[in-house]
mmCIF file of C-alpha atoms in Angstrom:
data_model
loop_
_atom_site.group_PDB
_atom_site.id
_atom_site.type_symbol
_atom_site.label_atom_id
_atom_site.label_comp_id
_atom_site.label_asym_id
_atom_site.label_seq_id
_atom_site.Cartn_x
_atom_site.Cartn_y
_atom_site.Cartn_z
ATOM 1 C CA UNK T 14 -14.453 -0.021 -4.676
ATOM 2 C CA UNK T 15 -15.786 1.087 -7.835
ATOM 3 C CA UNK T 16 -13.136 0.710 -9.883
ATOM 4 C CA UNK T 17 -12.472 -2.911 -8.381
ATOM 5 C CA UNK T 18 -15.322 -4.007 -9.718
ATOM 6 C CA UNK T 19 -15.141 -3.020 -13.097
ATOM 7 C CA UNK T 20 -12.155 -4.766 -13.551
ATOM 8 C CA UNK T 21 -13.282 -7.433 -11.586
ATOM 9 C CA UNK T 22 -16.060 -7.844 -14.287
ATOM 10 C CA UNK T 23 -13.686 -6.792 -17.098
ATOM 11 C CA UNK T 24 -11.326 -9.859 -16.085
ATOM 12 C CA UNK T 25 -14.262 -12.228 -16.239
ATOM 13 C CA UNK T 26 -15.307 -10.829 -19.586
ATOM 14 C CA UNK T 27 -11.598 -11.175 -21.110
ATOM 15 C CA UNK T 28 -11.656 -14.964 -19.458
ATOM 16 C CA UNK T 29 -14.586 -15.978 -20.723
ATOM 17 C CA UNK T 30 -13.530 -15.150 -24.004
ATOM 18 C CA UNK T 31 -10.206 -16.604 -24.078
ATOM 19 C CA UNK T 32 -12.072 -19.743 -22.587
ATOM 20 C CA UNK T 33 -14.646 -19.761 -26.134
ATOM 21 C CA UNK T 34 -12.197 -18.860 -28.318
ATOM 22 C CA UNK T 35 -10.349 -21.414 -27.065
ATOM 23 C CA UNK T 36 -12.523 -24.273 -26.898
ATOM 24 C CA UNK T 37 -13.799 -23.155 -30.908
ATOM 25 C CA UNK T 38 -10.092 -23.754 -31.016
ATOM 26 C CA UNK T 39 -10.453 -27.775 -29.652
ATOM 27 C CA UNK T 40 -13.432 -28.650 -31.041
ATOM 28 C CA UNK T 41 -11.769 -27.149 -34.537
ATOM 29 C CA UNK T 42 -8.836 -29.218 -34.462
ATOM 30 C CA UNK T 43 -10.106 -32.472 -32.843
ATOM 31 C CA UNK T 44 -12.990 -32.860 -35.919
ATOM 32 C CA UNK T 45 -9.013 -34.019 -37.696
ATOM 33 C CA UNK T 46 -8.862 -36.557 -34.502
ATOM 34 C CA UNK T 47 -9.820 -40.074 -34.733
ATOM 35 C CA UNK T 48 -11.969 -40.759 -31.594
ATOM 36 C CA UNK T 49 -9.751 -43.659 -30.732
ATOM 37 C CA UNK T 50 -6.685 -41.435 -30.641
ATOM 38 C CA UNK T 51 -4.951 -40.157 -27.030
ATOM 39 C CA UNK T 52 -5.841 -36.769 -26.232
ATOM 40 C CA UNK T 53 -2.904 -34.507 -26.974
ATOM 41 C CA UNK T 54 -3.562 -30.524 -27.102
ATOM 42 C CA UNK T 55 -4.203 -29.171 -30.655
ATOM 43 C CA UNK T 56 -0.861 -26.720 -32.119
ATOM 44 C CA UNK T 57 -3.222 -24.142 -32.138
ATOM 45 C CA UNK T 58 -4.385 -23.796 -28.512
ATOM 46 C CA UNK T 59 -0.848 -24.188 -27.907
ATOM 47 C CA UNK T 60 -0.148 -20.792 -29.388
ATOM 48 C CA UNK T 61 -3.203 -19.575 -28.307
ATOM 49 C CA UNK T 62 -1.807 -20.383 -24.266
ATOM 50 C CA UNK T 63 1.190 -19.600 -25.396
ATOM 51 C CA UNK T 64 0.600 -15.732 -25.416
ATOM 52 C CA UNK T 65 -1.800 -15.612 -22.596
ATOM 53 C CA UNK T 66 -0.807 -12.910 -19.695
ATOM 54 C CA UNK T 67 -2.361 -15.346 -16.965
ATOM 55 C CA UNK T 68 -1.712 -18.489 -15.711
ATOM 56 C CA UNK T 69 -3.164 -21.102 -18.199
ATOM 57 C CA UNK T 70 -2.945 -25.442 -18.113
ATOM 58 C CA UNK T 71 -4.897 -28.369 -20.122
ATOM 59 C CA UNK T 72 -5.928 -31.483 -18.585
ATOM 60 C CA UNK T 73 -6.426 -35.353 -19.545
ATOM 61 C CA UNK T 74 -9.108 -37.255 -18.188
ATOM 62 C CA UNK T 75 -6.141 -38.268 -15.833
ATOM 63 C CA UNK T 76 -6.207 -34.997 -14.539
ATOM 64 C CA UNK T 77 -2.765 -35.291 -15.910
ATOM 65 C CA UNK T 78 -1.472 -31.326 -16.793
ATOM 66 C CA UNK T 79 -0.688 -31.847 -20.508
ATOM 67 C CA UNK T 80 0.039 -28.552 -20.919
ATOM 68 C CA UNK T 81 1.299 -25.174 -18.621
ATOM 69 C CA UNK T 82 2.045 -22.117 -19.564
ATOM 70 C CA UNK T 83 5.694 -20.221 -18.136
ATOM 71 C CA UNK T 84 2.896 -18.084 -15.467
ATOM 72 C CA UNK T 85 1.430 -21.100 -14.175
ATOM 73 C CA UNK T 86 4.994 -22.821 -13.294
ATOM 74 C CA UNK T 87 6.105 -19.885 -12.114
ATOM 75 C CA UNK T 88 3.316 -19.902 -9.404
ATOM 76 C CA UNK T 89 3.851 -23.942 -8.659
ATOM 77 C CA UNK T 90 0.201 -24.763 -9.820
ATOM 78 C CA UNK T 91 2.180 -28.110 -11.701
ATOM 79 C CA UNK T 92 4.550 -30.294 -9.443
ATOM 80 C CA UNK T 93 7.566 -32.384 -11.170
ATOM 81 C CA UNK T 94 5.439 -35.424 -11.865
ATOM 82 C CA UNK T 95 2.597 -33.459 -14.474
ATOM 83 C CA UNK T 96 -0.369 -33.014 -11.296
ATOM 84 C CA UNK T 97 -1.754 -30.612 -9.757
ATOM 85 C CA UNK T 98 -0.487 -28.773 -7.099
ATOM 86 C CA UNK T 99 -3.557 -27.228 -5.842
ATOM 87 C CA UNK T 100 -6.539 -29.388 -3.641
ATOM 88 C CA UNK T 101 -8.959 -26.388 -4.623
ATOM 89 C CA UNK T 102 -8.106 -25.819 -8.348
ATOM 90 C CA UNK T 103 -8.003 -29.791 -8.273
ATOM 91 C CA UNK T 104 -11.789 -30.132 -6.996
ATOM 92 C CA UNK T 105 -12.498 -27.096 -9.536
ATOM 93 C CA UNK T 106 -11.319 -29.439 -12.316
ATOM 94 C CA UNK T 107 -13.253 -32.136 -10.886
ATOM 95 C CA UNK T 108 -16.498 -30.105 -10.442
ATOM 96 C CA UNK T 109 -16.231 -29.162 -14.257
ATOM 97 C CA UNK T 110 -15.411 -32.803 -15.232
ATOM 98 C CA UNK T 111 -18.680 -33.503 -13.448
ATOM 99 C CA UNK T 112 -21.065 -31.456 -14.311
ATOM 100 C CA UNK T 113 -19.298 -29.982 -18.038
ATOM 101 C CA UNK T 114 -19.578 -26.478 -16.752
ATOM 102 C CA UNK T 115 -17.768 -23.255 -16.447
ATOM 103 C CA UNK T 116 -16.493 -23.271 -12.962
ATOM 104 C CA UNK T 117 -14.858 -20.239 -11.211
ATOM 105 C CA UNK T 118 -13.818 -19.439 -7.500
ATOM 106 C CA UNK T 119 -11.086 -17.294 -5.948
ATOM 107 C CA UNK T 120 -8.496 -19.332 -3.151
ATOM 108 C CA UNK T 121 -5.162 -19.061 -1.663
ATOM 109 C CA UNK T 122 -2.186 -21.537 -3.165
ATOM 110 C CA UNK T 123 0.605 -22.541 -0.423
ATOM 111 C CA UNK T 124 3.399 -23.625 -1.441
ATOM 112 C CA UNK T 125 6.886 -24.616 0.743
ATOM 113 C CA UNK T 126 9.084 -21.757 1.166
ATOM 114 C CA UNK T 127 7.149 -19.405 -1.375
ATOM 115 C CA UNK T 128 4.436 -16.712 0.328
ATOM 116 C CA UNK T 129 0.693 -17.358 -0.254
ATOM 117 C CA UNK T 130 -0.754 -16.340 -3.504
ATOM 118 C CA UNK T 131 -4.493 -15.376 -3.477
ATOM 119 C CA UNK T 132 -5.853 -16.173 -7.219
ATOM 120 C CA UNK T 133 -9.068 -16.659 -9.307
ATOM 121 C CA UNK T 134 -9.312 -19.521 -11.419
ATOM 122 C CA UNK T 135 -11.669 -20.190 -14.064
ATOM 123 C CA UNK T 136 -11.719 -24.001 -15.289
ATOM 124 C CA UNK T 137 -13.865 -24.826 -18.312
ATOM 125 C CA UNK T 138 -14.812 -28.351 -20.166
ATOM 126 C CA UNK T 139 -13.022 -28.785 -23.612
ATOM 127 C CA UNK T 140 -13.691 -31.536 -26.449
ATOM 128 C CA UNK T 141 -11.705 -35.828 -26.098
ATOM 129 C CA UNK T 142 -12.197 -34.815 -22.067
ATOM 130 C CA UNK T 143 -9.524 -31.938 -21.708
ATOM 131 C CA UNK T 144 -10.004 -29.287 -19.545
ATOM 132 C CA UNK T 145 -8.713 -25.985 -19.592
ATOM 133 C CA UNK T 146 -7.834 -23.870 -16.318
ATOM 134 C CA UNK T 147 -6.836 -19.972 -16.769
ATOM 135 C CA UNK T 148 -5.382 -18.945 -13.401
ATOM 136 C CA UNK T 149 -5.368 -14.925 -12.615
ATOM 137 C CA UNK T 150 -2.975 -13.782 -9.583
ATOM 138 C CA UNK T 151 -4.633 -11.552 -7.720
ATOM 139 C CA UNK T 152 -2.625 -10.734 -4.407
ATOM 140 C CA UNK T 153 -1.647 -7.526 -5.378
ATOM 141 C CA UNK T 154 -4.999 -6.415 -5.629
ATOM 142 C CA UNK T 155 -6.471 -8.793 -2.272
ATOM 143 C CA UNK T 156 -3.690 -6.638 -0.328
ATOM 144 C CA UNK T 157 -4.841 -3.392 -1.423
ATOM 145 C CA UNK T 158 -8.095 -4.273 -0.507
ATOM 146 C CA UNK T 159 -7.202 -5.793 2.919
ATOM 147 C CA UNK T 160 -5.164 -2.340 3.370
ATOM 148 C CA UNK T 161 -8.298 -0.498 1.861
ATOM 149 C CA UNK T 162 -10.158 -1.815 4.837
ATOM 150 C CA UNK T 163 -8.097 -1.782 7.444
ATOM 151 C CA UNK T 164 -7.460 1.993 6.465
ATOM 152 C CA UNK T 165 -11.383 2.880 6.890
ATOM 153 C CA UNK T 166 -11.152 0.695 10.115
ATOM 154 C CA UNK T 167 -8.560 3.175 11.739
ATOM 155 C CA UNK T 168 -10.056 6.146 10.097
ATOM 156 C CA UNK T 169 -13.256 5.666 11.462
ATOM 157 C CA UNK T 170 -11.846 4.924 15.483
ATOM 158 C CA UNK T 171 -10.003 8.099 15.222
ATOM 159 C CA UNK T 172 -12.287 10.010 14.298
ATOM 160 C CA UNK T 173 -14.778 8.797 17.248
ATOM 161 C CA UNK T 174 -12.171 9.988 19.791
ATOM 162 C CA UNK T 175 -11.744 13.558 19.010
ATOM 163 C CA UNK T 176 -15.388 14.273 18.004
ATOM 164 C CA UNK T 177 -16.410 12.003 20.818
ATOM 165 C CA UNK T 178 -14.171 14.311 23.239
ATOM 166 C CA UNK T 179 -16.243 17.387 21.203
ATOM 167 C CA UNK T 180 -19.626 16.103 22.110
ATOM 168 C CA UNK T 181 -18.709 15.756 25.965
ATOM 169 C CA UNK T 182 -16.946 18.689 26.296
ATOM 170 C CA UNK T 183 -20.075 20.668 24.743
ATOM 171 C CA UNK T 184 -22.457 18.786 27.248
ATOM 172 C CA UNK T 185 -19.657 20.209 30.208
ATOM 173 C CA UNK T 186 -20.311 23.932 28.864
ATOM 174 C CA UNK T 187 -23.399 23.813 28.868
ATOM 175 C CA UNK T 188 -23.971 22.069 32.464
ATOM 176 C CA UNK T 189 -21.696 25.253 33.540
ATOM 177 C CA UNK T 190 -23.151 27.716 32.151
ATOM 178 C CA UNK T 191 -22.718 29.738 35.563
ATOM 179 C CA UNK T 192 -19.222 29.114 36.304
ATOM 180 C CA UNK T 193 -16.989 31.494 33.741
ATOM 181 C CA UNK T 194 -13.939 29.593 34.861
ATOM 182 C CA UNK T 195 -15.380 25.938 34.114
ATOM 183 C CA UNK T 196 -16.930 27.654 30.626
ATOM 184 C CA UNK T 197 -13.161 28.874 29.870
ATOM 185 C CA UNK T 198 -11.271 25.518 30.800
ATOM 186 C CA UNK T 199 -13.921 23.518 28.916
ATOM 187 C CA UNK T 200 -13.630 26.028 25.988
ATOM 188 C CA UNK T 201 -10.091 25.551 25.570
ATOM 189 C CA UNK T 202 -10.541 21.705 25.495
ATOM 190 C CA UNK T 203 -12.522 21.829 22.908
ATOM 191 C CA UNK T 204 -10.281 24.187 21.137
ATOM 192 C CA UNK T 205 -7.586 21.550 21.275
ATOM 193 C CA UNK T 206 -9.737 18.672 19.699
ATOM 194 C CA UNK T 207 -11.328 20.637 17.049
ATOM 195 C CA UNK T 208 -7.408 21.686 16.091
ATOM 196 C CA UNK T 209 -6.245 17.562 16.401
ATOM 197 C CA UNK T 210 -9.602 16.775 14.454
ATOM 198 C CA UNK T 211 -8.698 19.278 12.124
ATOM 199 C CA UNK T 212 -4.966 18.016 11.758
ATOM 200 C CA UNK T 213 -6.278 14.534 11.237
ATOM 201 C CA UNK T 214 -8.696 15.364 8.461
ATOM 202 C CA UNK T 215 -5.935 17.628 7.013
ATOM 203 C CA UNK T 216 -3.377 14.481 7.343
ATOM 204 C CA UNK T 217 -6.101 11.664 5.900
ATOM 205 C CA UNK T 218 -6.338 14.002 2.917
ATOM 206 C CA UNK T 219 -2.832 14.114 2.154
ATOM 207 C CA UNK T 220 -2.723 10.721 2.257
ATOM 208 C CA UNK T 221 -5.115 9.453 0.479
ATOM 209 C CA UNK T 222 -3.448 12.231 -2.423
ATOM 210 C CA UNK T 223 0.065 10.009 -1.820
ATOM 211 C CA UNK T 224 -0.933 6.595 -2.316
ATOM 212 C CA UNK T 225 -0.375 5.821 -5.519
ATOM 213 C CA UNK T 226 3.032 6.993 -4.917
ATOM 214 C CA UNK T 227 3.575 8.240 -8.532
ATOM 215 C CA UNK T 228 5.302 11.565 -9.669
ATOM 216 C CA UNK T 229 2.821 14.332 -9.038
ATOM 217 C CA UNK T 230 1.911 16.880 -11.380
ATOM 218 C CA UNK T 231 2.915 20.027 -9.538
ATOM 219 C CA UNK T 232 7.146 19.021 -9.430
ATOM 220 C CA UNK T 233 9.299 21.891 -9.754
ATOM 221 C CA UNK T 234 12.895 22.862 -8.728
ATOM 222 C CA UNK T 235 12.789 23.387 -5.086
ATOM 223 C CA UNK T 236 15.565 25.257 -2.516
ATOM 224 C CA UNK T 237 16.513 22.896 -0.003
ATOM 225 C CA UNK T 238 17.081 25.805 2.290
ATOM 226 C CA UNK T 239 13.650 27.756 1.500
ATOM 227 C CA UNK T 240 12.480 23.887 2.473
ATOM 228 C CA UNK T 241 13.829 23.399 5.685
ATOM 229 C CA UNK T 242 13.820 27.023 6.864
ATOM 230 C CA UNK T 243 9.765 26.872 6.428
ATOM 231 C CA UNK T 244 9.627 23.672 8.654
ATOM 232 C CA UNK T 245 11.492 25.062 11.213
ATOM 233 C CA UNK T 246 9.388 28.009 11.199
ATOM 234 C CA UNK T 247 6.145 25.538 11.085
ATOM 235 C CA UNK T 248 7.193 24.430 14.598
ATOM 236 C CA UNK T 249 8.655 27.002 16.335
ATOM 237 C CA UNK T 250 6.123 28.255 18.418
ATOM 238 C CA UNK T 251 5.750 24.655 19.714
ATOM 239 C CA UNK T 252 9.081 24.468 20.615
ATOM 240 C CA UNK T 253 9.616 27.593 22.063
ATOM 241 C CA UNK T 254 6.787 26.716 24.681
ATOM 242 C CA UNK T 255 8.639 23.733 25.438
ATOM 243 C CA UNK T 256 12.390 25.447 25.422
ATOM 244 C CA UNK T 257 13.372 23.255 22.822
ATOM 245 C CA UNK T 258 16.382 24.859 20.438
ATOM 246 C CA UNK T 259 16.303 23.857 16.924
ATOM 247 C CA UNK T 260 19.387 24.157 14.772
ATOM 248 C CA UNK T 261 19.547 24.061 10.757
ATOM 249 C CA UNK T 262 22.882 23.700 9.317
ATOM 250 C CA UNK T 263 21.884 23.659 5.613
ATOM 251 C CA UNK T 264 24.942 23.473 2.746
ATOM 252 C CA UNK T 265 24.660 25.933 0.287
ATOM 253 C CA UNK T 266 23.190 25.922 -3.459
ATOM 254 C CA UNK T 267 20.649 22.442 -2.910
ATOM 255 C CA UNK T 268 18.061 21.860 -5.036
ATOM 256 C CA UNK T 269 15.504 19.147 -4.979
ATOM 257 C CA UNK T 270 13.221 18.651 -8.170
ATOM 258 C CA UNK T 271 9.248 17.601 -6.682
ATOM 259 C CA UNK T 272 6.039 18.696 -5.361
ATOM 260 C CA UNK T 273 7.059 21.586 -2.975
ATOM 261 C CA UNK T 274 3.548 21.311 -0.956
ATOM 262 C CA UNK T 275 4.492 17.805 -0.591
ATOM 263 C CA UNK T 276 8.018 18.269 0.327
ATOM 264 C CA UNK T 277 7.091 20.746 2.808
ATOM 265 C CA UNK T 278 4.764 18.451 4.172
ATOM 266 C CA UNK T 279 7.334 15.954 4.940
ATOM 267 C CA UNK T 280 10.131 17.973 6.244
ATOM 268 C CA UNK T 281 7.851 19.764 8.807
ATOM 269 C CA UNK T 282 6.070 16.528 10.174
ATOM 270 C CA UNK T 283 9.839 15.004 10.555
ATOM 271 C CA UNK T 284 10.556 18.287 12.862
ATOM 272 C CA UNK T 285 6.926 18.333 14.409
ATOM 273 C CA UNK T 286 7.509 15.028 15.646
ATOM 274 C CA UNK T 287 10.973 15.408 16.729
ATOM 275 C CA UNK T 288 9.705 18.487 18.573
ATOM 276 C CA UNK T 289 6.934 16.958 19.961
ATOM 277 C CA UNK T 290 8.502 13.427 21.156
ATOM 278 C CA UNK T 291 11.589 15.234 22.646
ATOM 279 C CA UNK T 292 11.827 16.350 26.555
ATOM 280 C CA UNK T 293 11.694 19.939 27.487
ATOM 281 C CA UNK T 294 15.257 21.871 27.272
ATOM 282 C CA UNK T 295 16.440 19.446 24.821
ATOM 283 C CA UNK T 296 17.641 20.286 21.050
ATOM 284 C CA UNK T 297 16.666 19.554 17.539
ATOM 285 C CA UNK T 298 18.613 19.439 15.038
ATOM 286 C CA UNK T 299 18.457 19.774 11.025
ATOM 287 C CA UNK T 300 20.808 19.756 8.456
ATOM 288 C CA UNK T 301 20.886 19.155 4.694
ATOM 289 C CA UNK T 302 23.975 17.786 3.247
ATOM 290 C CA UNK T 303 24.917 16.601 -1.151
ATOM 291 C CA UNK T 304 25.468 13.245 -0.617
ATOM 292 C CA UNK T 305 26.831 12.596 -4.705
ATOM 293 C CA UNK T 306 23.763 12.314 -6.676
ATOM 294 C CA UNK T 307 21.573 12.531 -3.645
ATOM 295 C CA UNK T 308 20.732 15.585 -1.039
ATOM 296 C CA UNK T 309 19.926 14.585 2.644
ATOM 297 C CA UNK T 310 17.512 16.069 4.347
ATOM 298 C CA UNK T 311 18.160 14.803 8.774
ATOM 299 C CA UNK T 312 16.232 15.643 11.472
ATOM 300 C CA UNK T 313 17.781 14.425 15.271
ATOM 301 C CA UNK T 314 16.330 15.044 18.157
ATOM 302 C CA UNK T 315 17.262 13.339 21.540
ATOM 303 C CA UNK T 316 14.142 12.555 22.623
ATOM 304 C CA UNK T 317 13.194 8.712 24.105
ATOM 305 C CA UNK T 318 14.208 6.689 20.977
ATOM 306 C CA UNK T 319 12.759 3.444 19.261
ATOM 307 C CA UNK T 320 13.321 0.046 20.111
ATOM 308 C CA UNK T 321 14.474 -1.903 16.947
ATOM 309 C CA UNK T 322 11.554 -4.028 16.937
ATOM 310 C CA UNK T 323 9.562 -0.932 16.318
ATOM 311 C CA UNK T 324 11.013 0.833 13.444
ATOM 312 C CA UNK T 325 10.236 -1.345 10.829
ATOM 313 C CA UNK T 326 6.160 -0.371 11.348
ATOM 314 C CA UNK T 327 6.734 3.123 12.340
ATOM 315 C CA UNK T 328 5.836 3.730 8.735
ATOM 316 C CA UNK T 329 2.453 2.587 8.895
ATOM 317 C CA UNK T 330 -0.461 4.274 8.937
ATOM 318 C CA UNK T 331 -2.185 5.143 12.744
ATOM 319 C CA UNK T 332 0.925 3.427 14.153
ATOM 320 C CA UNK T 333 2.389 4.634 17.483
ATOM 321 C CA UNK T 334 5.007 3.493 19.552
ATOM 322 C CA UNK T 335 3.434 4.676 22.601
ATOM 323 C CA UNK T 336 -0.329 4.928 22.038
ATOM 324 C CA UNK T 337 -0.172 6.950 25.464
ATOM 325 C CA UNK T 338 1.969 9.729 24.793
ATOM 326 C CA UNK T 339 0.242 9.727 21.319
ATOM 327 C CA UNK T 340 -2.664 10.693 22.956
ATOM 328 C CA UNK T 341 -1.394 13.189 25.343
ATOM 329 C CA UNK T 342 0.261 14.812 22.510
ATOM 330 C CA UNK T 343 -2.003 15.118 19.838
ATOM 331 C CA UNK T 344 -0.331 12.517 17.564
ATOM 332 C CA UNK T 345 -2.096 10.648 14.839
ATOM 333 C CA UNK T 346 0.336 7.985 13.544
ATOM 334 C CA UNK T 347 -0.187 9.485 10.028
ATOM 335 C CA UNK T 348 3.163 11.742 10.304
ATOM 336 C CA UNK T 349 5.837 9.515 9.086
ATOM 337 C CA UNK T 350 3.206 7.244 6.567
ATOM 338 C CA UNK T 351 2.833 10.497 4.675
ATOM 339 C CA UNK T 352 6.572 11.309 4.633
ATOM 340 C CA UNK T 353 6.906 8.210 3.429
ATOM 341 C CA UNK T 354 4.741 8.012 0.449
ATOM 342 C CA UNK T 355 6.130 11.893 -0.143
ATOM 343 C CA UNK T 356 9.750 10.527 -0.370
ATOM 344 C CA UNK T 357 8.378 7.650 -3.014
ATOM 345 C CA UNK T 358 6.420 10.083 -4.627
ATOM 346 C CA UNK T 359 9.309 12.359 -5.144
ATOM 347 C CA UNK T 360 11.865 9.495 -6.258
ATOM 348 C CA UNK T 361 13.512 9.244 -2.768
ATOM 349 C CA UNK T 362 13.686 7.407 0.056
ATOM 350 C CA UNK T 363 13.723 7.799 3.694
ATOM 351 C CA UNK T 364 15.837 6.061 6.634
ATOM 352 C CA UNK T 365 15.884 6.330 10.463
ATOM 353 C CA UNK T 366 18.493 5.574 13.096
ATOM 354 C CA UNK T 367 17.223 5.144 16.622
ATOM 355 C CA UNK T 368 18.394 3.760 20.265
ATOM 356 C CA UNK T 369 16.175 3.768 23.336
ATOM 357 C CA UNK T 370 17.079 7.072 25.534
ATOM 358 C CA UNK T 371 19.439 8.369 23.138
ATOM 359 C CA UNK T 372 17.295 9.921 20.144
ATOM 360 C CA UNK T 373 16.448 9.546 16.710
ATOM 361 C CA UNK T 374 17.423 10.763 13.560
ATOM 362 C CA UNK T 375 15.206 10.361 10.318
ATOM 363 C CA UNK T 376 16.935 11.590 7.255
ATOM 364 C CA UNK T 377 14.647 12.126 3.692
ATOM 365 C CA UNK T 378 16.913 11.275 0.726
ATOM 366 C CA UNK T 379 15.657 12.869 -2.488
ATOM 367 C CA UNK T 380 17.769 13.203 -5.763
ATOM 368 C CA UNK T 381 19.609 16.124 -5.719
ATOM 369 C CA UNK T 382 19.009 18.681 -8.908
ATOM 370 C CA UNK T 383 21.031 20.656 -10.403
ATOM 371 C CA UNK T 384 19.532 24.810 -11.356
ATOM 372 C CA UNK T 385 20.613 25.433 -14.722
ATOM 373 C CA UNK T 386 19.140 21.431 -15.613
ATOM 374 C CA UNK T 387 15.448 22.262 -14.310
ATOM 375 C CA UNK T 388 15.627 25.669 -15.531
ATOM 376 C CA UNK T 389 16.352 24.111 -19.203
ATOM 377 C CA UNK T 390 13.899 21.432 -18.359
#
């Protein structure tokens, strides 16, 4: 939030520069003018817009654009006959027409068959009745704020269920203080939310660490086998209570080059889940293959599958298929958003195959390394 606001200010501050500089630039040229002459924008402002990052365009007293700059076309502020495309940046214009002041506000653009871009424009009086509107896209940064949000929104209601469950569960022992086996039963709920409280926290952390998806500091050659080997391990005792078998076919000599606490991180929530959505006597499956330039990483299970509708937000953060089962097992919805960002992270990529009461597989495809390269590296 912090950091939003400073270059939230620092974009005003750059704007409102560009915006003197440029008027200095009008009333500079136009003292050449002859008052009777059209208005026509000066060579200099010309270059001036012509190097500008943002979306920039001059205006007659017509509220004819006599001038656009390559960003602002490119975002449909101008239509084919010179006008305005926008009702808001038009009344912006307008207001600063009206009043000769600086005039900013922040709006959504529509346009036919192009998304909706959220900008901030910034529309300022010039000399001969030209204005001059500098137009910053900003929907990158209004998603990641809407996505900030929501994220503190879901962090916040699942963190009320498990310490919720804590509170009530402490009120039980304590009301039962003379039954042993109530004390015991209640004890051993509480046991189970502290650990999926625990898990959570542990889960939001890693998270939050992933979200910039960028190369992390910590890569290093990693053994594919080492990697898969220590996932299976993470969830065997879980799926020996449930006589689930896990198999790892892994080929020989793979090497990944990435964060290895990241890596690991991914592999064993793809076989956590896998162990946990799949019915009791059933098998799991994991095998590592060279795919060319690329080693895959696949975990099937045959558990109760995903309709296609729901794979494409499977990925997202607190998102369950079956809020239900979620529940009953312990699930978050955080698993597969962190192997997600871990496979970006790490220069790879992840896919999943799924049908309805057949299984799923999810295979993590990372660039495949070769010893001898990292070693020298």
């Amino acid at each position: 939030m912090e950091v939003s606001s400073i270059l939230a200010g620092a974009l005003g501050i750059v704007l409102g520069a560009v915006i003197t500089y440029v008027w200095w630039l009008s009333e500079r040229s136009q003292e050449k003018v002859p008052e009777t002459a059209a208005p026509a924008v000066p060579p200099d402002i010309v270059t001036v817009l012509s190097v500008l990052r943002s979306s920039a365009l001059v205006m007659d007293r017509d509220e004819r654009v006599l001038r656009a700059s390559a960003a602002a076309i490119g975002l449909g502020l101008v239509t084919d006959d010179d006008r305005l495309r926008s009702a808001e940046l038009l009344e912006l214009v307008r207001q600063v027409r009206r009043y000769g002041e600086v005039r900013e506000d922040e709006f959504e653009i529509r346009a036919r068959r192009r998304p909706p871009v959220y900008v901030r424009a910034r529309v300022a009086p010039l000399s001969h009745g030209l204005v001059l509107a500098l137009v910053e896209d900003r929907t990158t940064e209004q998603r990641v704020e809407t996505l900030r949000r929501d994220f503190v929104a879901n962090v916040s209601h699942e963190l009320k269920t498990p310490i919720g469950a804590i509170s009530l569960l402490a009120e039980a022992v304590g009301e039962a203080r003379d039954d042993p086996e109530a004390v015991e039963r209640f004890s051993a709920r509480m046991q189970t939310e502290s650990e999926r409280l625990t898990r959570l926290v542990q889960q939001i952390i890693d998270l939050s660490r992933l979200q910039a998806d960028v190369a992390s500091d910590d890569a290093r050659i990693v053994k594919v086998g080492e990697l898969v080997a220590e996932a299976v391990e993470h969830s065997h005792t879980d799926a020996e209570a449930k006589g689930i078998a896990i198999t790892q076919e892994v080929q020989p000599d793979l090497h990944v080059r990435g964060d290895r606490a990241q890596l690991h991180a991914a592999v064993s929530n793809l076989v956590e889940n896998a162990v946990t959505y799949s019915p009791a006597g059933s098998a799991v499956a994991v095998a590592a293959t060279g795919d060319g330039e690329d080693v895959r990483i696949t975990v099937s299970d045959h558990g109760v599958g995903i309709a296609p509708e729901e794979q494409e937000r499977i990925f997202e953060r607190f998102y369950r298929v079956d809020p239900a089962r979620a529940r009953a097992t312990g699930g978050t919805g955080l698993g597969l958003s962190i192997v997600k960002h871990v496979a970006a992270s790490n220069g790879g990529t992840v896919e999943v195959w799924s049908e309805p009461g057949l299984g799923s597989s999810f295979t993590l495809v990372l660039p495949a390394r070769d010893v001898d390269e990292g070693e020298h590296e």
